[in-house]
Tab-separated table of C-alpha atoms and ligand atoms in Angstrom:
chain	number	residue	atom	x	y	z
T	6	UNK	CA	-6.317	-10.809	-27.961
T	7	UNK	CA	-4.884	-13.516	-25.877
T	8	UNK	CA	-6.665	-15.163	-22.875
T	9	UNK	CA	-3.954	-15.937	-19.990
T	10	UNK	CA	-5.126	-17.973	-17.046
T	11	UNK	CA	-2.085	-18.061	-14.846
T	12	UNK	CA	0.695	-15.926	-12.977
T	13	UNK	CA	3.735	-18.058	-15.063
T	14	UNK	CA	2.086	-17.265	-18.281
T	15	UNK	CA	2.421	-13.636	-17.689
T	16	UNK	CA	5.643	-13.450	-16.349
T	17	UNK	CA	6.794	-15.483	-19.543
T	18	UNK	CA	5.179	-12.826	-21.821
T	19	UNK	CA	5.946	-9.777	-19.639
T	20	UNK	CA	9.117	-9.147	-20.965
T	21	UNK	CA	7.925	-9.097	-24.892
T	22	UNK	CA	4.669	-6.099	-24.087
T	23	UNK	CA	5.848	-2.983	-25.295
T	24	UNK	CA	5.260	-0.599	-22.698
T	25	UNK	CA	3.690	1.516	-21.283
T	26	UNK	CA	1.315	-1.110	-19.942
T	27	UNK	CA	-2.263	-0.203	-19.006
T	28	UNK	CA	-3.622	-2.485	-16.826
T	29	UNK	CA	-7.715	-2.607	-15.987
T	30	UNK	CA	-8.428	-4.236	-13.257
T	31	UNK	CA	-12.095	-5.812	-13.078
T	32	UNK	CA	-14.798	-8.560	-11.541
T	33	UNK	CA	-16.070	-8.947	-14.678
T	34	UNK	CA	-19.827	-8.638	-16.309
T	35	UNK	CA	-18.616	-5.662	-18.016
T	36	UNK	CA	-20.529	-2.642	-18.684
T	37	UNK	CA	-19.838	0.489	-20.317
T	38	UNK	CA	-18.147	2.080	-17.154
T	39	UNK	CA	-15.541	-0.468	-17.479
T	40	UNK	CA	-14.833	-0.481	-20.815
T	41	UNK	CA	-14.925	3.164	-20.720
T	42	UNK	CA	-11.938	2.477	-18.546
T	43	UNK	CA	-10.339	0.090	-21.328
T	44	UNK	CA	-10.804	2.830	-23.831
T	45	UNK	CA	-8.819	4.835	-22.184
T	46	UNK	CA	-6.230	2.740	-21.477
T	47	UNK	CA	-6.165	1.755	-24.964
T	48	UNK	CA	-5.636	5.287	-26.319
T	49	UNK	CA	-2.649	5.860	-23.477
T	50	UNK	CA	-0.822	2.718	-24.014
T	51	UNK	CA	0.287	0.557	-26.628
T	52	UNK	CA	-0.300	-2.729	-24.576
T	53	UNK	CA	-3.739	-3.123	-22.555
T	54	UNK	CA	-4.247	-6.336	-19.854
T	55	UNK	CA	-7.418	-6.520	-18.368
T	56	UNK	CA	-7.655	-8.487	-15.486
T	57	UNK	CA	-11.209	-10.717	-14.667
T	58	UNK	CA	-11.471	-12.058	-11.436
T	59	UNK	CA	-14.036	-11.882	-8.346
T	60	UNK	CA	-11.952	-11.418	-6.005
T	61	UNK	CA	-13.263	-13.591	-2.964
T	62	UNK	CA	-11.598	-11.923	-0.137
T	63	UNK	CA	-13.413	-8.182	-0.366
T	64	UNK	CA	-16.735	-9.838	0.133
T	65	UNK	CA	-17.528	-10.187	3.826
T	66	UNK	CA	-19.666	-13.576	4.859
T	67	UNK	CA	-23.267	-11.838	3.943
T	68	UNK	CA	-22.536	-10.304	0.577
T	69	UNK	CA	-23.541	-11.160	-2.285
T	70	UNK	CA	-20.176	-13.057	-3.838
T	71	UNK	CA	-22.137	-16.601	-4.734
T	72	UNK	CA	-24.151	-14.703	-6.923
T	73	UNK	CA	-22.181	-11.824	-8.376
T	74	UNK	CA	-23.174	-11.951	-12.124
T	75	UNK	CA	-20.138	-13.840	-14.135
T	76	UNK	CA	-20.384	-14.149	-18.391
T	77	UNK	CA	-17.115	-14.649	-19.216
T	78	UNK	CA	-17.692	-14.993	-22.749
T	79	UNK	CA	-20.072	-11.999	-22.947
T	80	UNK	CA	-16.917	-10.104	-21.624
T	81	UNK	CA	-14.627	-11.456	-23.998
T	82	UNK	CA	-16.231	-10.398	-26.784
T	83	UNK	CA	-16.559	-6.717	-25.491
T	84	UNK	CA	-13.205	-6.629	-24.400
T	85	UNK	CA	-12.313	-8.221	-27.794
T	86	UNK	CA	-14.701	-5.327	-29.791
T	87	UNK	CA	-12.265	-2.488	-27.578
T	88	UNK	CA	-9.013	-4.071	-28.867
T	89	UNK	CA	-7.145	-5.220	-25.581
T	90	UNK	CA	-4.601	-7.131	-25.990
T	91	UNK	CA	-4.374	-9.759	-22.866
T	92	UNK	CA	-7.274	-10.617	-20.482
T	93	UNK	CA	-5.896	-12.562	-17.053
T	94	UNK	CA	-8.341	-14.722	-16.175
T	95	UNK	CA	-6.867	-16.502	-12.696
T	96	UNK	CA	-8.835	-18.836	-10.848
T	97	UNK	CA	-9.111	-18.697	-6.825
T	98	UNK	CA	-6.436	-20.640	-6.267
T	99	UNK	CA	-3.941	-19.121	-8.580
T	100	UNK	CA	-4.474	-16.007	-6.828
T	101	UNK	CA	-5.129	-17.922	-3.114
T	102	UNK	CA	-2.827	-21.414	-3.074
T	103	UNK	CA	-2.894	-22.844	-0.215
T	104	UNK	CA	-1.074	-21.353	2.807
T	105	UNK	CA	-1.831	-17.866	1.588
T	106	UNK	CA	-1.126	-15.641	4.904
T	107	UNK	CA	0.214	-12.065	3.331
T	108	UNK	CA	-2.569	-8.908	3.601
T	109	UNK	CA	-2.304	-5.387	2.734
T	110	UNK	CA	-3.585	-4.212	5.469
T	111	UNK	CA	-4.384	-0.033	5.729
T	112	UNK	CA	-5.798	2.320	8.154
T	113	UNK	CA	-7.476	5.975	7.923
T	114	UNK	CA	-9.531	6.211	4.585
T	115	UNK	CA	-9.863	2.086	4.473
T	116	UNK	CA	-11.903	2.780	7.981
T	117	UNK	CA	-14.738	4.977	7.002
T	118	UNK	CA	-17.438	4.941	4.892
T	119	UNK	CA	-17.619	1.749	2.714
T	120	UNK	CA	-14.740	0.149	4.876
T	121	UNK	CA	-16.838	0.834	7.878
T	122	UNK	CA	-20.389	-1.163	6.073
T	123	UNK	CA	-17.569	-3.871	5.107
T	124	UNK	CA	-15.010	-4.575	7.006
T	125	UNK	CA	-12.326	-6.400	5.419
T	126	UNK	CA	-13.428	-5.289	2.189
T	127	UNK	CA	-10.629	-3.006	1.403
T	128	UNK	CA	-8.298	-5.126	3.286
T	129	UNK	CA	-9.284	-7.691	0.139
T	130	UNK	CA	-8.988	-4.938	-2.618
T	131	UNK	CA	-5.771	-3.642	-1.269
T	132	UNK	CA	-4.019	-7.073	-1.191
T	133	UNK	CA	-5.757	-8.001	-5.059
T	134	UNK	CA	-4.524	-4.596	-6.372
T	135	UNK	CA	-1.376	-5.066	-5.000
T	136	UNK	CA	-1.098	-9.034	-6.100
T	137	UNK	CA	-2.412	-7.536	-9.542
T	138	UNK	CA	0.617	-4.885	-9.856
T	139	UNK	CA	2.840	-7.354	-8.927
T	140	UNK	CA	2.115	-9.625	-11.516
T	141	UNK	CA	1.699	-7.194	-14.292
T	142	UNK	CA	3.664	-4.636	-13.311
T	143	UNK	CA	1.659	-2.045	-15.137
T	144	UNK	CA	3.183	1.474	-16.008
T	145	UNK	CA	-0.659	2.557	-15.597
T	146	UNK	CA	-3.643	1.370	-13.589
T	147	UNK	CA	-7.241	2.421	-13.940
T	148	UNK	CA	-10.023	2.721	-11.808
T	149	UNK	CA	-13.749	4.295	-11.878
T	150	UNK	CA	-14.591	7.061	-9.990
T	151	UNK	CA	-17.555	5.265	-8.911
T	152	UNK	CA	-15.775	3.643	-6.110
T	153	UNK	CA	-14.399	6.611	-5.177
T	154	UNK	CA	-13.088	5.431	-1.635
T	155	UNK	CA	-11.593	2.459	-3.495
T	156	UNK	CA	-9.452	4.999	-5.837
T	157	UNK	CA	-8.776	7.096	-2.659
T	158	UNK	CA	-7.129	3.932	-1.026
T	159	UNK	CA	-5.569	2.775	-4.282
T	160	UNK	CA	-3.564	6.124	-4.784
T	161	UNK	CA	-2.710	5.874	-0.929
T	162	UNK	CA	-1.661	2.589	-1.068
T	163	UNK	CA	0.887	3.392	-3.884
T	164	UNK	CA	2.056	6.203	-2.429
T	165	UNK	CA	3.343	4.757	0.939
T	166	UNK	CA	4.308	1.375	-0.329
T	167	UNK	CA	6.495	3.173	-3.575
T	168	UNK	CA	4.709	1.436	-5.665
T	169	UNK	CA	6.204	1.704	-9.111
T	170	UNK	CA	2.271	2.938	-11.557
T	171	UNK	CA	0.329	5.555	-11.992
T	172	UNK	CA	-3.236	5.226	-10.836
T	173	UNK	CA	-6.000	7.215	-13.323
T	174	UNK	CA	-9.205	7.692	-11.954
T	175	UNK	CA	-11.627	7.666	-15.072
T	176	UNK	CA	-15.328	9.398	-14.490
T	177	UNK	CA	-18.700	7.565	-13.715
T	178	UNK	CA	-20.514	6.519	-16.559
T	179	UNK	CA	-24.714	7.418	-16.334
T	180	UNK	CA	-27.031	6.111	-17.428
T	181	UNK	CA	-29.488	8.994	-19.386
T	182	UNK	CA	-31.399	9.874	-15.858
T	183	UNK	CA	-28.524	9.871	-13.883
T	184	UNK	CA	-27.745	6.404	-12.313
T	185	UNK	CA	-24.604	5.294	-11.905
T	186	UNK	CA	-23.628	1.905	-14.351
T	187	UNK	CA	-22.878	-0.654	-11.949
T	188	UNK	CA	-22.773	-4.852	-12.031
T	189	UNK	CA	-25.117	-4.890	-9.240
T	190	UNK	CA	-27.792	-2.775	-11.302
T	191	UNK	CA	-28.717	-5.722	-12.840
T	192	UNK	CA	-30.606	-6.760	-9.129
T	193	UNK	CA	-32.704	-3.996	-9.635
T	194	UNK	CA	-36.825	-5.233	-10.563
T	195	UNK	CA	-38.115	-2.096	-12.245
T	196	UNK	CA	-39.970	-0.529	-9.288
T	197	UNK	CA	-36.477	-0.302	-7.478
T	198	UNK	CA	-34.638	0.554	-10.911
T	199	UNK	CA	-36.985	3.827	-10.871
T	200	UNK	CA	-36.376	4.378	-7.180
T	201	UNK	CA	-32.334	4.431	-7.409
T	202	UNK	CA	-32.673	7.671	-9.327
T	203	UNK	CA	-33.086	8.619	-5.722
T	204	UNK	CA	-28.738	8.273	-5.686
T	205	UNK	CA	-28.181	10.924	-8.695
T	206	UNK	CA	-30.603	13.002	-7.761
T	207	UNK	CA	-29.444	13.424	-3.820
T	208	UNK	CA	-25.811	13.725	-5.005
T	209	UNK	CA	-27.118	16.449	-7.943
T	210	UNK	CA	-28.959	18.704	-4.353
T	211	UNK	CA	-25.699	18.523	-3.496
T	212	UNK	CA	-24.121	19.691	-6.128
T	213	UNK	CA	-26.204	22.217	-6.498
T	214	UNK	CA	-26.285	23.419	-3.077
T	215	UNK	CA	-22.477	23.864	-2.839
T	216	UNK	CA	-22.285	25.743	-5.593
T	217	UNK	CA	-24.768	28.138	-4.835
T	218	UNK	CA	-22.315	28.603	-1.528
T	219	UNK	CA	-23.938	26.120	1.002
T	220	UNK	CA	-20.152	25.815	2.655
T	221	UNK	CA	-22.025	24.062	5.840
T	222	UNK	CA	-21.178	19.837	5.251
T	223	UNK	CA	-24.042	18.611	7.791
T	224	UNK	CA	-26.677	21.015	5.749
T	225	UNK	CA	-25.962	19.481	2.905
T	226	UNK	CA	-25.835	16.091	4.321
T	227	UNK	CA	-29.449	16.773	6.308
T	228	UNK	CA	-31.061	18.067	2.325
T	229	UNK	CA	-29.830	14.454	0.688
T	230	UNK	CA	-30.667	12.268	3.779
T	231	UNK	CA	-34.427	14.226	3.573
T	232	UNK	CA	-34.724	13.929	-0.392
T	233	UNK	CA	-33.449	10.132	0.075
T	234	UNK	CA	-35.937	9.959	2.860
T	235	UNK	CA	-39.144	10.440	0.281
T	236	UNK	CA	-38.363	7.130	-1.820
T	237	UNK	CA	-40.423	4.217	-0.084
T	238	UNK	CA	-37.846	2.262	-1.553
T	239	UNK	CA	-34.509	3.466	-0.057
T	240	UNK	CA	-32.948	2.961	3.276
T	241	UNK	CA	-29.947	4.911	4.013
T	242	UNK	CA	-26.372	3.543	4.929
T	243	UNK	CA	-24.413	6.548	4.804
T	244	UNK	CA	-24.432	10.317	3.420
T	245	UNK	CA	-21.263	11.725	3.489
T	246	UNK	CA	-19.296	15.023	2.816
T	247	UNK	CA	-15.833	14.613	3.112
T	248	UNK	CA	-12.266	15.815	2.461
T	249	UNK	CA	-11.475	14.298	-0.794
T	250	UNK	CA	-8.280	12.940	-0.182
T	251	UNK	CA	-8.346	12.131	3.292
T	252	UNK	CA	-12.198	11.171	3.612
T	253	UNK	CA	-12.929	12.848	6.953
T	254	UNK	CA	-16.065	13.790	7.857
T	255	UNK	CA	-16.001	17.929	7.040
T	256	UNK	CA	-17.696	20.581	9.147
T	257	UNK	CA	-16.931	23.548	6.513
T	258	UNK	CA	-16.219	22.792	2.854
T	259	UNK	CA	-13.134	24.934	2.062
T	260	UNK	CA	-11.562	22.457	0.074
T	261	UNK	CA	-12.199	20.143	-2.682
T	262	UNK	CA	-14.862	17.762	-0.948
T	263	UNK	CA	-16.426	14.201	-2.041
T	264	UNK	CA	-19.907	13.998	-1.549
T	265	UNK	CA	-20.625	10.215	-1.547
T	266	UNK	CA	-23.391	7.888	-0.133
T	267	UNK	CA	-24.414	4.574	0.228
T	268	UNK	CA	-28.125	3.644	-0.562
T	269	UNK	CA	-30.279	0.165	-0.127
T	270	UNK	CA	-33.012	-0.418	-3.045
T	271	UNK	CA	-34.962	-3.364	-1.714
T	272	UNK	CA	-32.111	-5.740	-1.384
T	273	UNK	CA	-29.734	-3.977	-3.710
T	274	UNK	CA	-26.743	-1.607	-1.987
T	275	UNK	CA	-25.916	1.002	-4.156
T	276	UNK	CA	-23.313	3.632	-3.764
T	277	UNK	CA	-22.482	7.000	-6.009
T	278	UNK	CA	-20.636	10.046	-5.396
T	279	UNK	CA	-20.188	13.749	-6.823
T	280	UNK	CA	-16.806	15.999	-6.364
T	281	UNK	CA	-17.428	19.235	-5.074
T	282	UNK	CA	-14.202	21.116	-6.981
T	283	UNK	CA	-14.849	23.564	-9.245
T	284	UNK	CA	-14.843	21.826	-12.746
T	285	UNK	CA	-14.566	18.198	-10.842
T	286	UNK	CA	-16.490	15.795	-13.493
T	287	UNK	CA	-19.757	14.641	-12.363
T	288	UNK	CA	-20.049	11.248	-14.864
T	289	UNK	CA	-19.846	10.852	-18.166
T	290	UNK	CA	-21.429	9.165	-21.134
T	291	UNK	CA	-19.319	6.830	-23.787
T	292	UNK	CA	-20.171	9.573	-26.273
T	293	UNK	CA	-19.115	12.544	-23.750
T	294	UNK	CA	-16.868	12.687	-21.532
T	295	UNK	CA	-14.625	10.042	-22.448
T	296	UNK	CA	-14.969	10.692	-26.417
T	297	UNK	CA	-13.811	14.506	-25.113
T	298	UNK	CA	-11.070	13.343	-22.563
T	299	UNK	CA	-9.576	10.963	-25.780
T	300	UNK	CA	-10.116	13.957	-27.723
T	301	UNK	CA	-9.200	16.941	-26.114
T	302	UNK	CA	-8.814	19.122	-29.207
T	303	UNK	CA	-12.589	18.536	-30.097
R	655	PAF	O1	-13.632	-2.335	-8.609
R	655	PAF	C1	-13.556	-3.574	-8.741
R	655	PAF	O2	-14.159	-4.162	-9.642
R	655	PAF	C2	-12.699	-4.375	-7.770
R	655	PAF	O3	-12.764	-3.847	-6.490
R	655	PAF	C3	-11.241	-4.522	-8.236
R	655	PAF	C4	-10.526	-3.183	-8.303
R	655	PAF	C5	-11.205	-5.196	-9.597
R	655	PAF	C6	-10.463	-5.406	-7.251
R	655	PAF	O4	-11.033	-6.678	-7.162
């Protein structure tokens, strides 16, 4: 495994990775969502970058990107244990010099739901991806399904710009009751920890309600935003049910539909999301759905 802290570096070595390329893009403070992402790209392609880097520019002035959790050598050692071969590790101004100026800038699905809660943020994400591609030039790019609206906008993006990967959208990891693995768990005291259950549970209603026929969006969106509204803990940003690729809000669900929501626990914002498509994944374990999806004969 080889460590690689600037852009030259991997242009000089681009050229000798037999391809495909899988590239797994990532803040770091790994968990096992994201290296259930790197296991996957490791069994599609014979070379595997991961990129590390908190990207400053999809944090808006009163988030929390001072303190998101870094261990760099914690996540070189579990990136090391899953056999990738190159981890980019750019600093701020390798990705920012000075006299930066260029944005990729979208509209529609950037707008809603997380993009309305943080503007800019997918403005930042958008350009990052893009920068990351660039650089790379991965045959394949994965992403979690966690961040749903983030895949959404990835795919988009590299539809209309021609981009030259393929984005792969690899399902949530749980944790045994339900919640969602995520960097910012880690926020969580252990009265809140119990609380977010709150997230799976709302987006399991859901589930459940569609597919005993509820077709009505706002009745399932009133049933989470009650069950949310029992937990002391929780204040509501958003409860959503929208058309999966376009993320408009949906009056009737006749077609495949992403039920998603945003969640506060004390000072922690959470978000999660369930598919409503017949057979649609609704998270996985290591020893699961990602063992079976590597494994589809078993
Ligand atoms: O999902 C993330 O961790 C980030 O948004 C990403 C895709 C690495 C871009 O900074």
């Amino acid at each position: 495994m080889q460590v690689v802290k600037t852009i030259a570096e991997i242009r000089k070595l681009r050229h000798r990775l037999s391809d495909p390329v899988g590239l797994v893009p990532t803040m770091g403070y790994l968990h096992q969502g994201h290296l259930a992402l790197v296991k996957i790209a490791r069994a599609e392609n014979p070379t595997v970058v991961v990129s590390i880097f908190v990207n400053p520019t999809q944090f808006g002035p009163n988030e929390d990107l001072r303190t998101y959790p870094r261990d760099l050598n914690r996540d070189l050692k579990l990136l090391q244990g899953e056999k990738a071969d190159i981890i980019f590790v750019p600093s701020d101004e390798e990705m920012y010099p000075p006299g930066f100026s260029s944005w990729v800038d979208m509209e529609k699905v950037t707008r809603c739901l997380e993009g309305a809660s943080r503007p800019g943020h997918f403005r930042g994400v958008a350009t990052i991806c893009t920068k990351l591609f660039n650089i790379v030039q991965p045959t394949r790019a994965y992403f979690g399904q966690k961040d749903a609206q983030q895949a959404v906008v990835i795919k988009r993006m590299v539809a209309d710009l021609n981009m030259m990967v393929e984005i792969v959208v690899v399902p949530t990891v749980r944790e045994s009751d339900g919640l969602a693995l995520s960097s910012r768990n880690i926020y969580l005291n252990s009265e809140e920890r119990q609380a977010a259950t709150v997230l799976f549970k709302a987006l399991t209603l859901a589930k459940q309600l569609w597919q005993e026929g509820e077709k009505d969006a706002d009745k399932i969106r009133q049933a989470m935003t009650s069950l949310i509204q029992k937990e002391p803990l929780a204040q509501i940003d958003y409860v959503s049910v929208a058309d999966a690729t376009t993320l408009e809000e949906l009056n009737v669900i006749d077609q495949p539909a992403l039920a998603s929501l945003a969640v506060r626990i004390g000072k922690t914002r959470l978000i999660d999301n369930v598919v409503l498509e017949k057979d649609a994944p609704f998270g996985c374990s290591i020893a699961g759905e990602v063992f079976r999806k590597l494994h589809p004969e078993s």
